[in-house]
Amino acid sequence: MTSEQDWDLVKRVVEALPDGTWTSYGDLAELIGTGPRQVGAYMRDGDVSRAYRVLTAGGTVSEGFRWADGRSGRDVPDLLREDGVTVNTRGRADKTQRMSVYDLKLLAAELDDEAPDDTDDLT
C-alpha cells in the first residue's frame, strides 16, 4: 500500500524535474511501488503544479489528463516546450529528455540531501 510519504515524494520529484525533462506515469509508479493509473489519479487530484510534465511512456499527453484545478486553455505541448522539452508536431516529447526511474531515484536522493536536518547536533 502506498503511503502519504510516497505521494509526497512523487510531488517533490515532479516539482523538481529539471527544465528540458519529462517523466512517465510508469517511472513514477516504479519509484514508489504502485501502478501508473494510481499515479495518474494523483496527478489529477494531488495539487501537483507541474503534473503536465508527466506523460505516457510514449511521450504523449495521457487521454485522461485533466488539470487538477479545472483550468483549461493551456496546451500541454506548448507548456512542455516553454520548459525546454522538444515536442514534435504530433505532440510526442523527445524520448532522450525522459527522466527514467533510475534518474528519478537520483533526483530523490538529491532532494533528500538538500532537506534540512532537524536532528540536534550533539557535538
Backbone as JSON Lines, residues from 0, in Angstrom:
{"i":0,"aa":"M","n":[0.84,-1.18,0.0],"ca":[0.0,0.0,0.0],"c":[0.89,1.25,0.0]}
{"i":1,"aa":"T","n":[0.51,2.21,-0.79],"ca":[1.31,3.42,-0.93],"c":[0.96,4.4,0.17]}
{"i":2,"aa":"S","n":[2.0,4.93,0.82],"ca":[1.79,5.84,1.95],"c":[1.75,7.29,1.5]}
{"i":3,"aa":"E","n":[1.3,8.14,2.39],"ca":[1.29,9.58,2.11],"c":[2.71,10.08,1.86]}
{"i":4,"aa":"Q","n":[3.67,9.49,2.56],"ca":[5.07,9.86,2.36],"c":[5.51,9.57,0.92]}
{"i":5,"aa":"D","n":[5.06,8.44,0.36],"ca":[5.38,8.1,-1.02],"c":[4.82,9.14,-1.98]}
{"i":6,"aa":"W","n":[3.57,9.55,-1.75],"ca":[2.95,10.55,-2.62],"c":[3.64,11.9,-2.47]}
{"i":7,"aa":"D","n":[4.1,12.21,-1.27],"ca":[4.86,13.44,-1.07],"c":[6.15,13.39,-1.9]}
{"i":8,"aa":"L","n":[6.78,12.23,-1.94],"ca":[7.99,12.07,-2.75],"c":[7.68,12.29,-4.23]}
{"i":9,"aa":"V","n":[6.58,11.72,-4.71],"ca":[6.18,11.91,-6.1],"c":[6.01,13.39,-6.4]}
{"i":10,"aa":"K","n":[5.3,14.09,-5.54],"ca":[5.07,15.52,-5.75],"c":[6.39,16.28,-5.76]}
{"i":11,"aa":"R","n":[7.27,16.01,-4.81],"ca":[8.55,16.7,-4.73],"c":[9.41,16.44,-5.97]}
{"i":12,"aa":"V","n":[9.42,15.2,-6.44],"ca":[10.22,14.84,-7.61],"c":[9.67,15.53,-8.86]}
{"i":13,"aa":"V","n":[8.35,15.51,-9.05],"ca":[7.77,16.13,-10.24],"c":[8.03,17.64,-10.21]}
{"i":14,"aa":"E","n":[7.89,18.26,-9.06],"ca":[8.13,19.7,-8.95],"c":[9.61,20.04,-9.21]}
{"i":15,"aa":"A","n":[10.51,19.07,-8.97],"ca":[11.95,19.32,-9.12],"c":[12.52,18.85,-10.46]}
{"i":16,"aa":"L","n":[11.68,18.35,-11.36],"ca":[12.21,17.91,-12.66],"c":[12.96,19.06,-13.31]}
{"i":17,"aa":"P","n":[14.18,18.83,-13.72],"ca":[14.95,19.9,-14.36],"c":[14.29,20.37,-15.66]}
{"i":18,"aa":"D","n":[14.48,21.63,-16.0],"ca":[13.99,22.13,-17.27],"c":[14.51,21.24,-18.38]}
{"i":19,"aa":"G","n":[13.67,21.03,-19.39],"ca":[14.08,20.21,-20.53],"c":[13.88,18.73,-20.3]}
{"i":20,"aa":"T","n":[13.17,18.35,-19.24],"ca":[12.94,16.93,-18.97],"c":[11.46,16.67,-18.7]}
{"i":21,"aa":"W","n":[11.1,15.4,-18.84],"ca":[9.77,14.92,-18.51],"c":[9.93,13.51,-17.96]}
{"i":22,"aa":"T","n":[8.87,12.97,-17.39],"ca":[8.9,11.59,-16.92],"c":[7.56,10.95,-17.24]}
{"i":23,"aa":"S","n":[7.45,9.66,-16.94],"ca":[6.22,8.94,-17.26],"c":[5.51,8.48,-15.99]}
{"i":24,"aa":"Y","n":[4.24,8.18,-16.15],"ca":[3.45,7.63,-15.05],"c":[4.08,6.34,-14.55]}
{"i":25,"aa":"G","n":[4.56,5.51,-15.48],"ca":[5.16,4.24,-15.11],"c":[6.46,4.41,-14.33]}
{"i":26,"aa":"D","n":[7.27,5.4,-14.71],"ca":[8.52,5.63,-13.98],"c":[8.23,6.06,-12.54]}
{"i":27,"aa":"L","n":[7.26,6.96,-12.37],"ca":[6.89,7.4,-11.02],"c":[6.29,6.25,-10.23]}
{"i":28,"aa":"A","n":[5.48,5.41,-10.9],"ca":[4.88,4.26,-10.23],"c":[5.95,3.31,-9.72]}
{"i":29,"aa":"E","n":[6.95,3.06,-10.56],"ca":[8.04,2.17,-10.15],"c":[8.84,2.77,-9.0]}
{"i":30,"aa":"L","n":[8.99,4.08,-9.01],"ca":[9.73,4.76,-7.94],"c":[9.14,4.47,-6.57]}
{"i":31,"aa":"I","n":[7.81,4.43,-6.47],"ca":[7.18,4.24,-5.15],"c":[6.45,2.91,-5.0]}
{"i":32,"aa":"G","n":[6.5,2.06,-6.02],"ca":[5.91,0.73,-5.9],"c":[4.4,0.71,-6.01]}
{"i":33,"aa":"T","n":[3.86,1.43,-6.97],"ca":[2.42,1.42,-7.21],"c":[2.2,1.29,-8.72]}
{"i":34,"aa":"G","n":[0.99,1.52,-9.17],"ca":[0.68,1.41,-10.59],"c":[0.55,2.75,-11.29]}
{"i":35,"aa":"P","n":[0.73,2.76,-12.61],"ca":[0.62,4.0,-13.36],"c":[-0.75,4.68,-13.24]}
{"i":36,"aa":"R","n":[-1.81,3.9,-13.14],"ca":[-3.15,4.5,-13.0],"c":[-3.28,5.27,-11.69]}
{"i":37,"aa":"Q","n":[-2.7,4.73,-10.63],"ca":[-2.73,5.42,-9.35],"c":[-1.95,6.73,-9.42]}
{"i":38,"aa":"V","n":[-0.83,6.7,-10.14],"ca":[-0.05,7.93,-10.32],"c":[-0.86,8.94,-11.12]}
{"i":39,"aa":"G","n":[-1.55,8.47,-12.16],"ca":[-2.39,9.35,-12.95],"c":[-3.47,10.01,-12.11]}
{"i":40,"aa":"A","n":[-4.1,9.22,-11.24],"ca":[-5.13,9.78,-10.36],"c":[-4.53,10.81,-9.42]}
{"i":41,"aa":"Y","n":[-3.33,10.54,-8.92],"ca":[-2.68,11.5,-8.03],"c":[-2.32,12.78,-8.79]}
{"i":42,"aa":"M","n":[-1.85,12.65,-10.01],"ca":[-1.51,13.84,-10.81],"c":[-2.77,14.69,-11.03]}
{"i":43,"aa":"R","n":[-3.9,14.02,-11.18],"ca":[-5.16,14.73,-11.39],"c":[-5.67,15.39,-10.11]}
{"i":44,"aa":"D","n":[-5.52,14.71,-8.98],"ca":[-6.16,15.16,-7.73],"c":[-5.19,15.67,-6.68]}
{"i":45,"aa":"G","n":[-3.88,15.55,-6.9],"ca":[-2.91,15.79,-5.85],"c":[-2.29,17.16,-5.78]}
{"i":46,"aa":"D","n":[-2.82,18.14,-6.5],"ca":[-2.3,19.51,-6.44],"c":[-0.81,19.56,-6.78]}
{"i":47,"aa":"V","n":[-0.46,18.95,-7.91],"ca":[0.92,18.96,-8.39],"c":[0.97,19.96,-9.55]}
{"i":48,"aa":"S","n":[1.59,21.11,-9.31],"ca":[1.53,22.19,-10.31],"c":[2.19,21.83,-11.63]}
{"i":49,"aa":"R","n":[3.15,20.93,-11.61],"ca":[3.85,20.57,-12.85],"c":[3.44,19.18,-13.34]}
{"i":50,"aa":"A","n":[2.22,18.78,-13.03],"ca":[1.72,17.46,-13.44],"c":[1.77,17.26,-14.95]}
{"i":51,"aa":"Y","n":[1.73,18.34,-15.7],"ca":[1.79,18.24,-17.16],"c":[3.13,17.71,-17.64]}
{"i":52,"aa":"R","n":[4.14,17.64,-16.77],"ca":[5.45,17.1,-17.14],"c":[5.48,15.57,-17.03]}
{"i":53,"aa":"V","n":[4.36,14.97,-16.63],"ca":[4.25,13.51,-16.53],"c":[3.42,13.05,-17.72]}
{"i":54,"aa":"L","n":[4.04,12.21,-18.56],"ca":[3.43,11.78,-19.81],"c":[3.33,10.27,-19.87]}
{"i":55,"aa":"T","n":[2.72,9.77,-20.92],"ca":[2.71,8.32,-21.14],"c":[4.13,7.88,-21.48]}
{"i":56,"aa":"A","n":[4.37,6.59,-21.45],"ca":[5.7,6.06,-21.77],"c":[6.14,6.44,-23.19]}
{"i":57,"aa":"G","n":[5.18,6.66,-24.06],"ca":[5.49,7.05,-25.42],"c":[5.75,8.54,-25.6]}
{"i":58,"aa":"G","n":[5.63,9.31,-24.5],"ca":[5.93,10.73,-24.56],"c":[4.76,11.61,-24.98]}
{"i":59,"aa":"T","n":[3.55,11.1,-24.84],"ca":[2.38,11.89,-25.2],"c":[1.53,12.19,-23.96]}
{"i":60,"aa":"V","n":[0.71,13.2,-24.08],"ca":[-0.21,13.55,-23.0],"c":[-1.25,12.44,-22.88]}
{"i":61,"aa":"S","n":[-1.49,11.98,-21.68],"ca":[-2.48,10.93,-21.46],"c":[-3.87,11.42,-21.88]}
{"i":62,"aa":"E","n":[-4.64,10.53,-22.49],"ca":[-6.01,10.88,-22.87],"c":[-6.82,11.31,-21.66]}
{"i":63,"aa":"G","n":[-6.49,10.78,-20.5],"ca":[-7.22,11.11,-19.28],"c":[-6.69,12.33,-18.53]}
{"i":64,"aa":"F","n":[-5.69,13.02,-19.09],"ca":[-5.11,14.16,-18.38],"c":[-6.15,15.25,-18.19]}
{"i":65,"aa":"R","n":[-6.24,15.74,-16.95],"ca":[-7.11,16.87,-16.6],"c":[-6.35,17.76,-15.65]}
{"i":66,"aa":"W","n":[-6.55,19.05,-15.76],"ca":[-5.96,19.98,-14.8],"c":[-6.65,19.79,-13.46]}
{"i":67,"aa":"A","n":[-5.88,19.67,-12.39],"ca":[-6.43,19.45,-11.05],"c":[-7.34,20.6,-10.63]}
{"i":68,"aa":"D","n":[-7.02,21.81,-11.06],"ca":[-7.82,22.96,-10.65],"c":[-8.91,23.31,-11.66]}
{"i":69,"aa":"G","n":[-9.13,22.43,-12.64],"ca":[-10.19,22.63,-13.6],"c":[-9.85,23.61,-14.72]}
{"i":70,"aa":"R","n":[-8.66,24.18,-14.69],"ca":[-8.31,25.14,-15.73],"c":[-8.21,24.45,-17.08]}
{"i":71,"aa":"S","n":[-8.34,25.21,-18.08],"ca":[-8.17,24.69,-19.43],"c":[-7.61,25.82,-20.28]}
{"i":72,"aa":"G","n":[-7.43,25.56,-21.51],"ca":[-6.95,26.6,-22.41],"c":[-5.45,26.58,-22.62]}
{"i":73,"aa":"R","n":[-4.7,25.97,-21.72],"ca":[-3.24,25.86,-21.91],"c":[-2.95,24.52,-22.57]}
{"i":74,"aa":"D","n":[-2.28,24.58,-23.67],"ca":[-1.92,23.39,-24.4],"c":[-0.68,22.77,-23.77]}
{"i":75,"aa":"V","n":[-0.79,21.52,-23.32],"ca":[0.32,20.87,-22.63],"c":[1.6,20.84,-23.47]}
{"i":76,"aa":"P","n":[1.54,20.47,-24.75],"ca":[2.79,20.51,-25.53],"c":[3.44,21.9,-25.54]}
{"i":77,"aa":"D","n":[2.63,22.95,-25.58],"ca":[3.2,24.3,-25.53],"c":[3.89,24.56,-24.19]}
{"i":78,"aa":"L","n":[3.28,24.12,-23.1],"ca":[3.9,24.28,-21.78],"c":[5.21,23.5,-21.7]}
{"i":79,"aa":"L","n":[5.21,22.29,-22.25],"ca":[6.44,21.49,-22.26],"c":[7.53,22.21,-23.05]}
{"i":80,"aa":"R","n":[7.16,22.75,-24.19],"ca":[8.15,23.49,-24.99],"c":[8.71,24.67,-24.21]}
{"i":81,"aa":"E","n":[7.83,25.39,-23.49],"ca":[8.28,26.52,-22.67],"c":[9.28,26.07,-21.61]}
{"i":82,"aa":"D","n":[9.14,24.82,-21.15],"ca":[10.05,24.25,-20.15],"c":[11.28,23.62,-20.77]}
{"i":83,"aa":"G","n":[11.43,23.73,-22.09],"ca":[12.63,23.22,-22.74],"c":[12.53,21.81,-23.27]}
{"i":84,"aa":"V","n":[11.34,21.22,-23.25],"ca":[11.16,19.87,-23.79],"c":[10.84,19.99,-25.27]}
{"i":85,"aa":"T","n":[11.53,19.21,-26.09],"ca":[11.25,19.19,-27.52],"c":[10.03,18.31,-27.75]}
{"i":86,"aa":"V","n":[9.02,18.89,-28.38],"ca":[7.78,18.16,-28.68],"c":[7.52,18.3,-30.18]}
{"i":87,"aa":"N","n":[7.32,17.16,-30.85],"ca":[7.12,17.23,-32.3],"c":[5.69,17.7,-32.62]}
{"i":88,"aa":"T","n":[5.41,17.85,-33.89],"ca":[4.11,18.39,-34.31],"c":[2.95,17.45,-33.99]}
{"i":89,"aa":"R","n":[3.25,16.18,-33.73],"ca":[2.2,15.23,-33.35],"c":[2.03,15.13,-31.84]}
{"i":90,"aa":"G","n":[2.76,15.99,-31.1],"ca":[2.59,16.04,-29.66],"c":[3.4,15.04,-28.87]}
{"i":91,"aa":"R","n":[4.45,14.49,-29.47],"ca":[5.29,13.49,-28.78],"c":[6.58,14.15,-28.3]}
{"i":92,"aa":"A","n":[6.84,14.02,-26.98],"ca":[8.06,14.57,-26.39],"c":[9.27,13.74,-26.78]}
{"i":93,"aa":"D","n":[10.4,14.39,-26.87],"ca":[11.66,13.74,-27.21],"c":[12.02,12.73,-26.13]}
{"i":94,"aa":"K","n":[12.14,11.47,-26.53],"ca":[12.39,10.4,-25.55],"c":[13.76,10.53,-24.88]}
{"i":95,"aa":"T","n":[14.7,11.23,-25.53],"ca":[16.01,11.4,-24.9],"c":[15.95,12.37,-23.72]}
{"i":96,"aa":"Q","n":[14.85,13.09,-23.56],"ca":[14.69,14.04,-22.45],"c":[13.89,13.43,-21.29]}
{"i":97,"aa":"R","n":[13.57,12.15,-21.42],"ca":[12.79,11.46,-20.39],"c":[13.66,11.12,-19.19]}
{"i":98,"aa":"M","n":[13.16,11.41,-18.0],"ca":[13.81,11.01,-16.75],"c":[13.28,9.62,-16.4]}
{"i":99,"aa":"S","n":[14.14,8.61,-16.47],"ca":[13.76,7.24,-16.15],"c":[13.64,7.07,-14.63]}
{"i":100,"aa":"V","n":[13.19,5.91,-14.21],"ca":[13.09,5.66,-12.77],"c":[14.46,5.78,-12.12]}
{"i":101,"aa":"Y","n":[15.51,5.36,-12.81],"ca":[16.86,5.49,-12.28],"c":[17.18,6.97,-12.04]}
{"i":102,"aa":"D","n":[16.88,7.81,-13.04],"ca":[17.11,9.26,-12.9],"c":[16.28,9.84,-11.75]}
{"i":103,"aa":"L","n":[15.05,9.36,-11.62],"ca":[14.18,9.86,-10.56],"c":[14.72,9.48,-9.18]}
{"i":104,"aa":"K","n":[15.29,8.29,-9.07],"ca":[15.89,7.88,-7.79],"c":[17.08,8.78,-7.43]}
{"i":105,"aa":"L","n":[17.87,9.13,-8.43],"ca":[18.99,10.05,-8.19],"c":[18.47,11.43,-7.77]}
{"i":106,"aa":"L","n":[17.44,11.91,-8.44],"ca":[16.85,13.2,-8.1],"c":[16.27,13.17,-6.69]}
{"i":107,"aa":"A","n":[15.6,12.09,-6.33],"ca":[15.04,11.96,-4.98],"c":[16.14,11.98,-3.93]}
{"i":108,"aa":"A","n":[17.26,11.32,-4.23],"ca":[18.39,11.31,-3.29],"c":[18.95,12.72,-3.13]}
{"i":109,"aa":"E","n":[19.03,13.47,-4.23],"ca":[19.5,14.86,-4.16],"c":[18.55,15.7,-3.3]}
{"i":110,"aa":"L","n":[17.26,15.48,-3.48],"ca":[16.27,16.23,-2.69],"c":[16.41,15.91,-1.21]}
{"i":111,"aa":"D","n":[16.67,14.65,-0.9],"ca":[16.87,14.25,0.5],"c":[18.12,14.9,1.07]}
{"i":112,"aa":"D","n":[19.18,14.99,0.26],"ca":[20.42,15.62,0.71],"c":[20.24,17.11,0.98]}
{"i":113,"aa":"E","n":[19.33,17.75,0.23],"ca":[19.08,19.18,0.37],"c":[18.13,19.5,1.52]}
{"i":114,"aa":"A","n":[17.39,18.5,1.99],"ca":[16.43,18.73,3.06],"c":[17.16,19.13,4.34]}
{"i":115,"aa":"P","n":[16.6,20.1,5.07],"ca":[17.26,20.49,6.32],"c":[17.27,19.34,7.31]}
{"i":116,"aa":"D","n":[18.35,19.22,8.0],"ca":[18.48,18.17,9.02],"c":[17.92,18.73,10.33]}
{"i":117,"aa":"D","n":[16.83,18.13,10.8],"ca":[16.2,18.66,12.01],"c":[16.59,17.87,13.26]}
{"i":118,"aa":"T","n":[17.69,17.14,13.17],"ca":[18.19,16.48,14.38],"c":[19.13,17.44,15.08]}
{"i":119,"aa":"D","n":[19.18,17.33,16.38],"ca":[20.06,18.21,17.16],"c":[21.51,17.78,16.96]}
{"i":120,"aa":"D","n":[22.37,18.74,16.83],"ca":[23.8,18.46,16.73],"c":[24.32,18.26,18.15]}
{"i":121,"aa":"L","n":[24.75,17.05,18.44],"ca":[25.16,16.73,19.8],"c":[26.66,16.91,20.01]}
{"i":122,"aa":"T","n":[27.36,17.41,19.03],"ca":[28.81,17.56,19.22],"c":[29.18,18.94,19.66]}
